[in-house]
Coordinates of C-alpha atoms and ligand atoms in Angstrom, one line a residue:
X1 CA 158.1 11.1 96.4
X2 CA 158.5 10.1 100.1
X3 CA 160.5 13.3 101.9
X4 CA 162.5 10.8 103.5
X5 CA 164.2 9.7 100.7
X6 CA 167.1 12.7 99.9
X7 CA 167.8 11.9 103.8
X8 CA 167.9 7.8 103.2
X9 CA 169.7 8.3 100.0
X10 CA 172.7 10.1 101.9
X11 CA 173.3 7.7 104.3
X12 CA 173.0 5.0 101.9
X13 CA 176.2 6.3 99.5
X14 CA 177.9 8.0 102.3
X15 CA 181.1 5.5 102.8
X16 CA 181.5 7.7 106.1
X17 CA 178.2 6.0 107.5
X18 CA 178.4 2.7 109.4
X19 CA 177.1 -0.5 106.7
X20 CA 174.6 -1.6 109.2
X21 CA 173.4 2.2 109.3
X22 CA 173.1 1.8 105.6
X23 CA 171.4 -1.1 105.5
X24 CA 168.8 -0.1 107.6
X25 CA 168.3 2.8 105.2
X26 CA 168.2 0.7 102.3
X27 CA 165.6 -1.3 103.7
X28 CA 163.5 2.0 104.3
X29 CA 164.0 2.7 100.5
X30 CA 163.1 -0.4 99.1
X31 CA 159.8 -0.3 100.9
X32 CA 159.1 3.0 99.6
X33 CA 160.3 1.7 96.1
X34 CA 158.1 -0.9 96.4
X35 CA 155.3 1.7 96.8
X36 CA 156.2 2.8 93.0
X37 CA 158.7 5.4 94.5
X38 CA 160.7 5.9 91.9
X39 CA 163.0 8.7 93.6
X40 CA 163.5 5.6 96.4
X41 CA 164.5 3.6 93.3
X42 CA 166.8 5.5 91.9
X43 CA 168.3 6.3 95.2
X44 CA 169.0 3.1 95.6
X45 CA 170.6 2.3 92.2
X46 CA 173.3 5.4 92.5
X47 CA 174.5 3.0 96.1
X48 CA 176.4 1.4 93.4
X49 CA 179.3 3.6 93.4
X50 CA 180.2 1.9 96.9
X51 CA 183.2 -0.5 96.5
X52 CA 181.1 -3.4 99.2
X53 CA 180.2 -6.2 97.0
X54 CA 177.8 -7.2 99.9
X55 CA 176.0 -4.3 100.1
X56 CA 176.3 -3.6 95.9
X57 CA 174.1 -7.3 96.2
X58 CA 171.5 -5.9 98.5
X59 CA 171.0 -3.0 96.4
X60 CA 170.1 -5.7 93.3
X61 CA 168.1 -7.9 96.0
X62 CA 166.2 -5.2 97.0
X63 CA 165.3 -3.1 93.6
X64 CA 164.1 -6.6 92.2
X65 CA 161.7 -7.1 95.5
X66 CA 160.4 -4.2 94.6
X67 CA 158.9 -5.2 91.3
X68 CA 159.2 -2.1 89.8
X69 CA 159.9 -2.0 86.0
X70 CA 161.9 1.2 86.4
X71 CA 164.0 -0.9 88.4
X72 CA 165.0 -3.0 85.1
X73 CA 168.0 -0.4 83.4
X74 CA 169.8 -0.2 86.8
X75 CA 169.9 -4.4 87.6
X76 CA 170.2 -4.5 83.6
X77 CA 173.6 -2.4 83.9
X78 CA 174.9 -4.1 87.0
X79 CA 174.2 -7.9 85.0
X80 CA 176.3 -6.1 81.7
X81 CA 179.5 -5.2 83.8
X82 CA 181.2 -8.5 83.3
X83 CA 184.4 -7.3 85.4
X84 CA 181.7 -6.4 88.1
X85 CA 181.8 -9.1 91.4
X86 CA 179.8 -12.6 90.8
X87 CA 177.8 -12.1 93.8
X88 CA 176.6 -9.0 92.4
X89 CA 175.9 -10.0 89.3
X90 CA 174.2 -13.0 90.7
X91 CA 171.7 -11.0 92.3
X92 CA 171.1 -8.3 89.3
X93 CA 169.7 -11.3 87.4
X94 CA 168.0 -12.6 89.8
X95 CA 166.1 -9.5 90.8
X96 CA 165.3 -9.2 87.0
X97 CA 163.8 -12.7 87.2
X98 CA 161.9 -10.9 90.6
X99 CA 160.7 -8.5 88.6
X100 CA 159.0 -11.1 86.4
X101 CA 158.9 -9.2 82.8
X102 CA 159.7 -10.5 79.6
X103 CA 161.9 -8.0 78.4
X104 CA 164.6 -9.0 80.5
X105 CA 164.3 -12.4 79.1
X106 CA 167.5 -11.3 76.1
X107 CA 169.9 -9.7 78.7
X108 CA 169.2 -13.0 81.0
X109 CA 169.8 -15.4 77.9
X110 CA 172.7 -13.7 76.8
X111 CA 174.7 -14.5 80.2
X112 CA 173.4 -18.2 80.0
X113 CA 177.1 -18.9 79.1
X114 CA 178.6 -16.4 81.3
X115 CA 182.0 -18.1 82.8
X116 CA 180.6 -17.4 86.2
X117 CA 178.5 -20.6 87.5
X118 CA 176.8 -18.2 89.8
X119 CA 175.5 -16.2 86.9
X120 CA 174.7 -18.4 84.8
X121 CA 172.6 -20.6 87.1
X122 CA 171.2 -17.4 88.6
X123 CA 170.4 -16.4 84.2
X124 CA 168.3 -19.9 84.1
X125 CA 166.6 -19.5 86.9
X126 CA 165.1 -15.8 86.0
X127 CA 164.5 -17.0 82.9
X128 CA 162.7 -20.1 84.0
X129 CA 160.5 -17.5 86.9
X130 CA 160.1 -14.9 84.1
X131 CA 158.0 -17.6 81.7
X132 CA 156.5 -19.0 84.7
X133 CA 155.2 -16.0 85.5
X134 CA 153.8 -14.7 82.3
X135 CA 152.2 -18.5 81.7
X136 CA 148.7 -20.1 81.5
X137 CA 150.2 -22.3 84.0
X138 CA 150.8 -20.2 86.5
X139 CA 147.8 -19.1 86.9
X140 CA 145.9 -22.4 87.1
X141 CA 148.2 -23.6 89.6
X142 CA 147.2 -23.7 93.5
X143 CA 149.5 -22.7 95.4
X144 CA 149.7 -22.8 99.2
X145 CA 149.9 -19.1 100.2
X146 CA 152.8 -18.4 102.0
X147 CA 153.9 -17.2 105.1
X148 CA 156.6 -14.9 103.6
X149 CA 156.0 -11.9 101.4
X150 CA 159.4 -12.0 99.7
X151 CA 159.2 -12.4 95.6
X152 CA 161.1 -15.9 95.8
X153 CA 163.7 -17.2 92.8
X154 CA 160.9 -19.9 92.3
X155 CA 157.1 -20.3 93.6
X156 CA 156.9 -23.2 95.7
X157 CA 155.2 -26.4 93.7
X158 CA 151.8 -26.5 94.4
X159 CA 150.4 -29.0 97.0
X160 CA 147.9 -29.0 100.0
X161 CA 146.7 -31.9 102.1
X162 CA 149.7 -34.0 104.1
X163 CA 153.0 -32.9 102.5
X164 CA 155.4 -35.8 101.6
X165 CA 158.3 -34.2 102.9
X166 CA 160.6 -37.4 101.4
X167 CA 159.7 -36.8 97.6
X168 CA 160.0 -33.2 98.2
X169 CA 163.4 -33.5 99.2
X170 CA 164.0 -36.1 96.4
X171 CA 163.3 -33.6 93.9
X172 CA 165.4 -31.0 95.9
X173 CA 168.3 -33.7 95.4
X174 CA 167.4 -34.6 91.4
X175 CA 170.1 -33.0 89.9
X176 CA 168.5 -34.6 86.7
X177 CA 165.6 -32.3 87.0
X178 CA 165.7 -28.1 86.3
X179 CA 166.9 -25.6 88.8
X180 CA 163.9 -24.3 88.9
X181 CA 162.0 -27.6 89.6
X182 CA 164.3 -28.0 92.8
X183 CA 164.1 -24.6 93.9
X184 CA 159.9 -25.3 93.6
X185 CA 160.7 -27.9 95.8
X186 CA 162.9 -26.2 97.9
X187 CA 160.9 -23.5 98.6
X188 CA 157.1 -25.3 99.3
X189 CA 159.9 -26.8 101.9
X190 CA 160.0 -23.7 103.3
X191 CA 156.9 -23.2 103.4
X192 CA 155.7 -26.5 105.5
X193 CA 158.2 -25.6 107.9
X194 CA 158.4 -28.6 109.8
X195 CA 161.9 -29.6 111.8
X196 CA 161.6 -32.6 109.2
X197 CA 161.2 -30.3 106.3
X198 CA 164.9 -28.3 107.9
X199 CA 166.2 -31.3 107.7
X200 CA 165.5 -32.3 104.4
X201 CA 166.5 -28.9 103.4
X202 CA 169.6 -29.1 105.1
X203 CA 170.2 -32.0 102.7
X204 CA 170.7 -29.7 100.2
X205 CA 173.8 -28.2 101.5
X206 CA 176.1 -31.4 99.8
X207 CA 174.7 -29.9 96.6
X208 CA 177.7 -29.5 93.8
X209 CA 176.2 -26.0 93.1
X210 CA 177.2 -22.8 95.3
X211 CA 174.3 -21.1 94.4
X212 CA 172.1 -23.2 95.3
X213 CA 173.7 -23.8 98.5
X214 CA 173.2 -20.1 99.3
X215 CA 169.9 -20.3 98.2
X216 CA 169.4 -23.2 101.1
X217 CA 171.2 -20.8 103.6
X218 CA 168.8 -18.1 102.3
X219 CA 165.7 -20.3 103.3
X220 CA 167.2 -20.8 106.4
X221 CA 167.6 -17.1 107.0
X222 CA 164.0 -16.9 106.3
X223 CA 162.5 -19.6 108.7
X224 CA 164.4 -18.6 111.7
X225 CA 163.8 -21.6 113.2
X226 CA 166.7 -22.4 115.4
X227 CA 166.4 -26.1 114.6
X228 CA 168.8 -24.9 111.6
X229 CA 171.3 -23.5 113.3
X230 CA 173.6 -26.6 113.8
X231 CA 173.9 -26.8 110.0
X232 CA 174.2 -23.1 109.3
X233 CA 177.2 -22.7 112.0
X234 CA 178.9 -25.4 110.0
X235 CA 178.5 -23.6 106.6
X236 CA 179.4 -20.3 108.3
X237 CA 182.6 -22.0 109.3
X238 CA 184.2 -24.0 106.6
X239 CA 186.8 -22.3 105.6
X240 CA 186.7 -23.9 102.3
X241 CA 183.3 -23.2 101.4
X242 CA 182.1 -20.2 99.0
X243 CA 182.2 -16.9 101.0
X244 CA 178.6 -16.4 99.2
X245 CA 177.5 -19.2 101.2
X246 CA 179.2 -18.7 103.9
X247 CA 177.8 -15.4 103.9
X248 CA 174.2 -16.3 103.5
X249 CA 175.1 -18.8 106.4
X250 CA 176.0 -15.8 108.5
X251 CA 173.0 -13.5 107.9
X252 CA 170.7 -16.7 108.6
X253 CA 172.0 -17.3 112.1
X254 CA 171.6 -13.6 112.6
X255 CA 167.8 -13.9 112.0
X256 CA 167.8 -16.7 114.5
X257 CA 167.1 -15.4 118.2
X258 CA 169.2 -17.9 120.8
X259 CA 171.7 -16.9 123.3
X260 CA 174.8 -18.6 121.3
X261 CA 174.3 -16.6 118.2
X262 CA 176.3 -13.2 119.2
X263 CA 179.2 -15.6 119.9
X264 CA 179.2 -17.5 117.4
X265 CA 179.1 -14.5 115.2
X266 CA 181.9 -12.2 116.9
X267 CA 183.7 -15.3 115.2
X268 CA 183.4 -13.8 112.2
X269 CA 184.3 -10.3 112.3
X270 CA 188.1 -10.5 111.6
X271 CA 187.7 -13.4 108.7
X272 CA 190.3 -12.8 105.8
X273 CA 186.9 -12.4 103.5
X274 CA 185.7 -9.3 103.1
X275 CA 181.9 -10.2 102.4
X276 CA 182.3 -12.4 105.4
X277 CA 183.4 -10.2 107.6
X278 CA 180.5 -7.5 106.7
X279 CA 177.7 -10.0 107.0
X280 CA 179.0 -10.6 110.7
X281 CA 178.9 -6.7 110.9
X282 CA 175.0 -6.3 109.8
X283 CA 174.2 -10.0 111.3
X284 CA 175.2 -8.7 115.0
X285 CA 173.0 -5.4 113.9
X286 CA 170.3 -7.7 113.4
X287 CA 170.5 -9.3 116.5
X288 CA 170.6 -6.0 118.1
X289 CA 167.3 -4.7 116.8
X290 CA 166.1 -8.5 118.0
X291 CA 167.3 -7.8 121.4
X292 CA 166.6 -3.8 121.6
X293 CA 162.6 -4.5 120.9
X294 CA 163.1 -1.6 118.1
X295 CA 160.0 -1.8 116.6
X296 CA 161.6 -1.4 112.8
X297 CA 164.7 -2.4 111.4
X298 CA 164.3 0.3 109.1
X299 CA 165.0 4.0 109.8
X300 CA 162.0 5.5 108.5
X301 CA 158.6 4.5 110.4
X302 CA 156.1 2.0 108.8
X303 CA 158.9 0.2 106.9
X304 CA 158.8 -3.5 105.9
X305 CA 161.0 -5.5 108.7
X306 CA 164.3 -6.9 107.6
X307 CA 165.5 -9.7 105.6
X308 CA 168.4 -9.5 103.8
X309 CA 169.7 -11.5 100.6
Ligands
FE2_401 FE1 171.7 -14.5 96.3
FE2_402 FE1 173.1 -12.8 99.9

Protein backbone atom coordinates (compact mmCIF):
# COMPACT_ATOMS: atom_id res chain seq x y z
CA UNK A 1 0.00 0.00 0.00
CA UNK A 2 1.03 3.53 -1.18
CA UNK A 3 1.41 5.68 2.39
CA UNK A 4 -0.44 8.22 0.81
CA UNK A 5 -3.48 6.66 0.67
CA UNK A 6 -4.98 6.96 4.55
CA UNK A 7 -4.14 10.79 3.83
CA UNK A 8 -6.04 10.71 0.08
CA UNK A 9 -8.76 8.64 1.53
CA UNK A 10 -9.65 11.52 4.21
CA UNK A 11 -9.92 14.18 2.02
CA UNK A 12 -11.81 12.15 -0.42
CA UNK A 13 -14.98 11.39 2.31
CA UNK A 14 -14.41 14.50 4.21
CA UNK A 15 -17.69 16.62 3.09
CA UNK A 16 -15.70 19.50 5.04
CA UNK A 17 -13.06 19.39 2.04
CA UNK A 18 -13.57 21.47 -1.07
CA UNK A 19 -15.02 18.83 -4.22
CA UNK A 20 -12.28 20.10 -6.46
CA UNK A 21 -9.84 19.18 -3.47
CA UNK A 22 -11.44 15.81 -3.58
CA UNK A 23 -11.24 15.29 -6.95
CA UNK A 24 -7.79 15.86 -7.14
CA UNK A 25 -7.40 13.19 -4.52
CA UNK A 26 -9.37 10.80 -6.21
CA UNK A 27 -7.42 11.07 -9.14
CA UNK A 28 -4.21 10.26 -7.00
CA UNK A 29 -6.09 7.16 -5.84
CA UNK A 30 -7.23 5.76 -8.90
CA UNK A 31 -3.66 5.92 -10.22
CA UNK A 32 -2.46 4.02 -7.34
CA UNK A 33 -5.46 1.67 -7.81
CA UNK A 34 -4.55 1.16 -11.08
CA UNK A 35 -1.18 0.03 -9.79
CA UNK A 36 -3.21 -3.05 -8.04
CA UNK A 37 -3.50 -0.87 -4.83
CA UNK A 38 -6.11 -2.34 -3.37
CA UNK A 39 -6.13 -0.12 -0.12
CA UNK A 40 -6.45 2.91 -2.98
CA UNK A 41 -9.43 0.89 -4.16
CA UNK A 42 -11.14 0.42 -1.38
CA UNK A 43 -10.55 3.95 -0.37
CA UNK A 44 -12.19 5.05 -3.10
CA UNK A 45 -15.32 2.77 -2.90
CA UNK A 46 -16.15 3.92 0.98
CA UNK A 47 -16.39 7.87 -1.07
CA UNK A 48 -19.79 6.56 -1.60
CA UNK A 49 -21.27 7.66 1.54
CA UNK A 50 -21.00 11.36 -0.05
CA UNK A 51 -24.55 12.58 -0.97
CA UNK A 52 -22.76 14.28 -4.70
CA UNK A 53 -24.12 12.24 -7.42
CA UNK A 54 -21.25 13.82 -9.55
CA UNK A 55 -18.57 12.93 -7.59
CA UNK A 56 -20.49 9.23 -6.43
CA UNK A 57 -19.93 8.91 -10.74
CA UNK A 58 -16.33 9.66 -10.65
CA UNK A 59 -15.72 7.24 -8.01
CA UNK A 60 -17.44 4.37 -10.54
CA UNK A 61 -15.49 6.05 -13.61
CA UNK A 62 -12.40 5.83 -11.93
CA UNK A 63 -12.49 2.15 -9.98
CA UNK A 64 -13.47 0.76 -13.61
CA UNK A 65 -10.23 2.68 -15.25
CA UNK A 66 -8.54 0.97 -13.00
CA UNK A 67 -9.22 -2.55 -14.24
CA UNK A 68 -8.93 -4.09 -11.16
CA UNK A 69 -11.20 -7.15 -10.37
CA UNK A 70 -11.37 -6.21 -6.78
CA UNK A 71 -12.92 -3.21 -8.00
CA UNK A 72 -16.06 -5.51 -9.33
CA UNK A 73 -18.29 -5.90 -5.61
CA UNK A 74 -18.04 -2.09 -5.03
CA UNK A 75 -19.37 -0.91 -8.89
CA UNK A 76 -21.51 -4.26 -8.51
CA UNK A 77 -23.33 -2.73 -5.28
CA UNK A 78 -23.59 0.78 -6.65
CA UNK A 79 -25.37 -0.95 -10.19
CA UNK A 80 -27.89 -3.03 -7.50
CA UNK A 81 -29.13 0.18 -5.56
CA UNK A 82 -32.05 0.77 -7.87
CA UNK A 83 -33.14 3.99 -5.74
CA UNK A 84 -29.45 5.09 -6.25
CA UNK A 85 -28.98 8.33 -8.97
CA UNK A 86 -29.01 7.23 -12.91
CA UNK A 87 -25.92 8.91 -13.51
CA UNK A 88 -24.36 6.78 -11.00
CA UNK A 89 -25.56 3.84 -11.86
CA UNK A 90 -24.74 4.69 -15.44
CA UNK A 91 -21.23 4.73 -14.71
CA UNK A 92 -21.10 1.56 -12.18
CA UNK A 93 -21.97 -0.48 -15.24
CA UNK A 94 -20.03 0.99 -17.33
CA UNK A 95 -16.85 0.73 -15.37
CA UNK A 96 -17.85 -3.03 -15.03
CA UNK A 97 -17.84 -3.23 -18.79
CA UNK A 98 -14.09 -1.20 -18.24
CA UNK A 99 -13.14 -3.75 -16.33
CA UNK A 100 -13.72 -6.21 -19.11
CA UNK A 101 -14.54 -9.67 -17.08
CA UNK A 102 -17.17 -12.04 -17.70
CA UNK A 103 -18.54 -12.32 -14.42
CA UNK A 104 -20.12 -9.15 -14.48
CA UNK A 105 -21.82 -10.15 -17.67
CA UNK A 106 -25.38 -11.53 -15.11
CA UNK A 107 -25.50 -8.29 -12.98
CA UNK A 108 -25.11 -6.18 -16.49
CA UNK A 109 -27.90 -8.42 -18.14
CA UNK A 110 -30.09 -8.28 -15.35
CA UNK A 111 -30.47 -4.31 -15.66
CA UNK A 112 -31.01 -4.66 -19.53
CA UNK A 113 -34.58 -3.72 -18.64
CA UNK A 114 -33.83 -1.36 -16.00
CA UNK A 115 -36.55 1.70 -16.34
CA UNK A 116 -33.62 4.02 -16.53
CA UNK A 117 -32.57 4.58 -20.49
CA UNK A 118 -29.24 5.54 -19.11
CA UNK A 119 -28.74 2.15 -17.51
CA UNK A 120 -29.90 0.25 -19.68
CA UNK A 121 -27.97 1.46 -22.68
CA UNK A 122 -24.97 1.83 -20.40
CA UNK A 123 -26.00 -2.48 -19.39
CA UNK A 124 -25.63 -3.14 -23.49
CA UNK A 125 -22.80 -1.50 -23.99
CA UNK A 126 -20.63 -3.32 -21.06
CA UNK A 127 -21.96 -6.22 -22.09
CA UNK A 128 -21.24 -5.74 -25.82
CA UNK A 129 -17.20 -4.41 -24.50
CA UNK A 130 -17.15 -7.34 -21.99
CA UNK A 131 -17.62 -10.19 -25.10
CA UNK A 132 -15.60 -8.05 -27.22
CA UNK A 133 -12.95 -8.23 -25.07
CA UNK A 134 -12.80 -11.83 -24.03
CA UNK A 135 -13.25 -12.77 -28.13
CA UNK A 136 -11.14 -14.31 -30.97
CA UNK A 137 -12.10 -11.23 -32.60
CA UNK A 138 -10.54 -8.96 -30.64
CA UNK A 139 -7.63 -10.06 -30.84
CA UNK A 140 -7.24 -10.36 -34.62
CA UNK A 141 -8.37 -7.01 -35.14
CA UNK A 142 -5.84 -4.00 -35.89
CA UNK A 143 -6.45 -1.39 -34.28
CA UNK A 144 -4.90 2.06 -34.61
CA UNK A 145 -3.19 2.67 -31.29
CA UNK A 146 -4.44 5.48 -29.63
CA UNK A 147 -3.46 8.64 -28.40
CA UNK A 148 -5.39 8.31 -25.14
CA UNK A 149 -4.83 5.74 -22.41
CA UNK A 150 -8.35 5.76 -21.06
CA UNK A 151 -10.21 2.10 -21.08
CA UNK A 152 -12.97 3.51 -23.57
CA UNK A 153 -16.94 2.15 -23.52
CA UNK A 154 -15.95 0.77 -27.03
CA UNK A 155 -12.50 0.23 -28.94
CA UNK A 156 -12.53 2.28 -31.93
CA UNK A 157 -13.25 0.09 -35.27
CA UNK A 158 -10.18 -0.87 -36.78
CA UNK A 159 -8.82 1.12 -39.84
CA UNK A 160 -5.48 2.59 -41.12
CA UNK A 161 -4.64 4.18 -44.39
CA UNK A 162 -6.93 7.54 -45.34
CA UNK A 163 -9.93 7.51 -42.94
CA UNK A 164 -13.42 8.16 -44.60
CA UNK A 165 -14.53 10.43 -42.13
CA UNK A 166 -18.27 10.44 -44.04
CA UNK A 167 -19.02 6.64 -43.48
CA UNK A 168 -17.67 6.89 -40.15
CA UNK A 169 -20.04 9.42 -39.21
CA UNK A 170 -22.82 7.48 -41.10
CA UNK A 171 -22.40 4.61 -38.88
CA UNK A 172 -22.19 7.08 -35.85
CA UNK A 173 -25.76 8.25 -37.09
CA UNK A 174 -27.20 4.44 -37.92
CA UNK A 175 -29.48 4.13 -35.29
CA UNK A 176 -30.26 0.73 -37.05
CA UNK A 177 -26.85 -0.58 -36.12
CA UNK A 178 -25.64 -1.53 -32.16
CA UNK A 179 -24.55 0.96 -29.67
CA UNK A 180 -21.66 -0.47 -29.57
CA UNK A 181 -21.04 -0.31 -33.39
CA UNK A 182 -21.61 3.54 -33.19
CA UNK A 183 -19.58 4.13 -30.22
CA UNK A 184 -16.67 2.03 -32.52
CA UNK A 185 -17.26 4.62 -34.72
CA UNK A 186 -17.42 7.25 -32.55
CA UNK A 187 -14.46 6.66 -30.92
CA UNK A 188 -11.82 5.82 -34.11
CA UNK A 189 -13.39 9.48 -34.62
CA UNK A 190 -11.67 10.44 -31.85
CA UNK A 191 -9.00 9.08 -32.62
CA UNK A 192 -8.30 10.76 -36.24
CA UNK A 193 -8.87 13.95 -34.72
CA UNK A 194 -9.31 16.02 -37.60
CA UNK A 195 -11.62 19.46 -37.36
CA UNK A 196 -13.65 17.34 -39.98
CA UNK A 197 -13.80 14.40 -37.69
CA UNK A 198 -15.27 17.23 -34.59
CA UNK A 199 -17.51 17.98 -36.87
CA UNK A 200 -18.89 14.81 -37.74
CA UNK A 201 -18.84 14.01 -34.10
CA UNK A 202 -20.65 16.98 -33.28
CA UNK A 203 -23.26 15.40 -35.47
CA UNK A 204 -23.98 13.23 -32.99
CA UNK A 205 -25.34 15.62 -30.52
CA UNK A 206 -29.13 15.46 -32.46
CA UNK A 207 -28.92 11.86 -31.27
CA UNK A 208 -32.45 10.71 -29.45
CA UNK A 209 -30.20 8.98 -26.81
CA UNK A 210 -28.80 11.14 -23.69
CA UNK A 211 -26.25 8.83 -23.16
CA UNK A 212 -24.86 8.80 -26.00
CA UNK A 213 -24.96 12.44 -26.21
CA UNK A 214 -22.75 12.60 -23.09
CA UNK A 215 -20.67 10.10 -24.43
CA UNK A 216 -20.05 12.78 -27.62
CA UNK A 217 -19.44 15.48 -24.97
CA UNK A 218 -17.08 13.05 -23.27
CA UNK A 219 -14.97 12.66 -26.58
CA UNK A 220 -14.90 16.14 -26.68
CA UNK A 221 -13.55 16.50 -23.20
CA UNK A 222 -10.90 14.22 -24.36
CA UNK A 223 -9.64 15.95 -27.59
CA UNK A 224 -9.43 19.35 -26.24
CA UNK A 225 -9.42 20.70 -29.39
CA UNK A 226 -11.07 24.11 -29.14
CA UNK A 227 -12.63 23.60 -32.61
CA UNK A 228 -15.47 21.93 -30.30
CA UNK A 229 -16.15 24.46 -28.19
CA UNK A 230 -18.93 26.23 -30.22
CA UNK A 231 -20.94 23.00 -29.95
CA UNK A 232 -20.16 22.17 -26.36
CA UNK A 233 -21.17 25.83 -25.10
CA UNK A 234 -24.44 25.14 -26.78
CA UNK A 235 -25.02 21.79 -24.97
CA UNK A 236 -23.70 23.29 -21.72
CA UNK A 237 -26.44 25.88 -22.17
CA UNK A 238 -29.72 24.38 -23.14
CA UNK A 239 -31.65 24.55 -20.41
CA UNK A 240 -33.71 21.74 -21.68
CA UNK A 241 -31.09 19.25 -22.21
CA UNK A 242 -30.11 16.29 -19.72
CA UNK A 243 -27.98 17.81 -16.89
CA UNK A 244 -25.72 14.55 -17.58
CA UNK A 245 -25.00 16.07 -20.80
CA UNK A 246 -24.90 19.23 -19.94
CA UNK A 247 -22.58 18.23 -17.40
CA UNK A 248 -20.17 16.35 -19.61
CA UNK A 249 -20.48 19.59 -21.79
CA UNK A 250 -19.15 21.57 -18.88
CA UNK A 251 -16.09 19.39 -17.92
CA UNK A 252 -15.22 19.34 -21.79
CA UNK A 253 -14.88 23.03 -22.13
CA UNK A 254 -12.93 22.95 -18.96
CA UNK A 255 -10.27 20.72 -20.61
CA UNK A 256 -10.18 23.20 -23.47
CA UNK A 257 -7.45 26.05 -22.80
CA UNK A 258 -8.87 29.56 -24.64
CA UNK A 259 -9.39 32.78 -22.91
CA UNK A 260 -13.44 32.62 -23.14
CA UNK A 261 -13.66 29.47 -21.17
CA UNK A 262 -13.52 30.84 -17.39
CA UNK A 263 -16.44 33.06 -18.56
CA UNK A 264 -18.34 31.01 -20.03
CA UNK A 265 -18.04 28.72 -17.13
CA UNK A 266 -18.72 31.24 -14.12
CA UNK A 267 -22.12 30.92 -16.09
CA UNK A 268 -22.71 27.92 -14.58
CA UNK A 269 -21.99 28.10 -11.06
CA UNK A 270 -25.38 29.22 -9.67
CA UNK A 271 -27.58 26.73 -12.19
CA UNK A 272 -30.69 25.29 -10.43
CA UNK A 273 -28.92 21.74 -11.14
CA UNK A 274 -26.88 20.44 -8.69
CA UNK A 275 -24.58 18.21 -10.94
CA UNK A 276 -24.33 21.32 -13.10
CA UNK A 277 -23.35 23.50 -10.87
CA UNK A 278 -20.39 21.08 -9.37
CA UNK A 279 -18.97 20.34 -12.85
CA UNK A 280 -18.57 24.31 -13.19
CA UNK A 281 -16.92 24.00 -9.65
CA UNK A 282 -14.11 21.28 -10.74
CA UNK A 283 -14.18 22.62 -14.52
CA UNK A 284 -12.79 26.20 -13.34
CA UNK A 285 -10.31 23.89 -11.03
CA UNK A 286 -9.19 22.47 -14.12
CA UNK A 287 -8.60 25.43 -15.77
CA UNK A 288 -6.65 26.60 -12.85
CA UNK A 289 -4.19 23.78 -12.84
CA UNK A 290 -4.05 24.65 -16.87
CA UNK A 291 -3.21 28.13 -16.05
CA UNK A 292 -1.06 27.60 -12.76
CA UNK A 293 1.54 25.27 -14.79
CA UNK A 294 1.02 22.76 -11.71
CA UNK A 295 2.81 20.00 -12.94
CA UNK A 296 -0.13 17.38 -11.66
CA UNK A 297 -3.61 17.63 -11.23
CA UNK A 298 -3.37 15.08 -8.72
CA UNK A 299 -2.14 15.67 -5.15
CA UNK A 300 0.27 12.94 -4.73
CA UNK A 301 3.51 13.22 -7.14
CA UNK A 302 3.79 10.90 -10.22
CA UNK A 303 -0.02 10.75 -10.71
CA UNK A 304 -1.82 10.20 -14.04
CA UNK A 305 -3.06 13.82 -15.25
CA UNK A 306 -6.76 14.50 -15.21
CA UNK A 307 -9.74 13.56 -17.07
CA UNK A 308 -12.73 13.26 -15.63
CA UNK A 309 -16.00 11.25 -16.67
FE1 LIG B 1 -20.73 8.63 -18.29
FE1 LIG C 1 -19.62 12.26 -16.45
Amino acid sequence: MSTAVPQLREILVSEESNLAKRFRALFSLKHLGAQGDKEAIEAIAAGFSTDSALLKHELAYCLGQTKNEHAIQFLEQVLRKEDEDPMVRHESAEALGAVGLTQSLPVLEKYLSDPSEYVRQTCELAIDRIKWENSEKAKSEELQQSAYASIDPAPPLPGSGPANIKKLQDELNDQSLSLFHRYRAMFRLRDIGTHEAIDALASGFADPSALFRHEIAFVFGQMSDPHSIKALIEVAGNEKEASMVRHEAIEAIGGIASNEVEEVLKRFVNDPERVVRESAIVALDMVEFERSGEFEYAIVPDSAAAATA
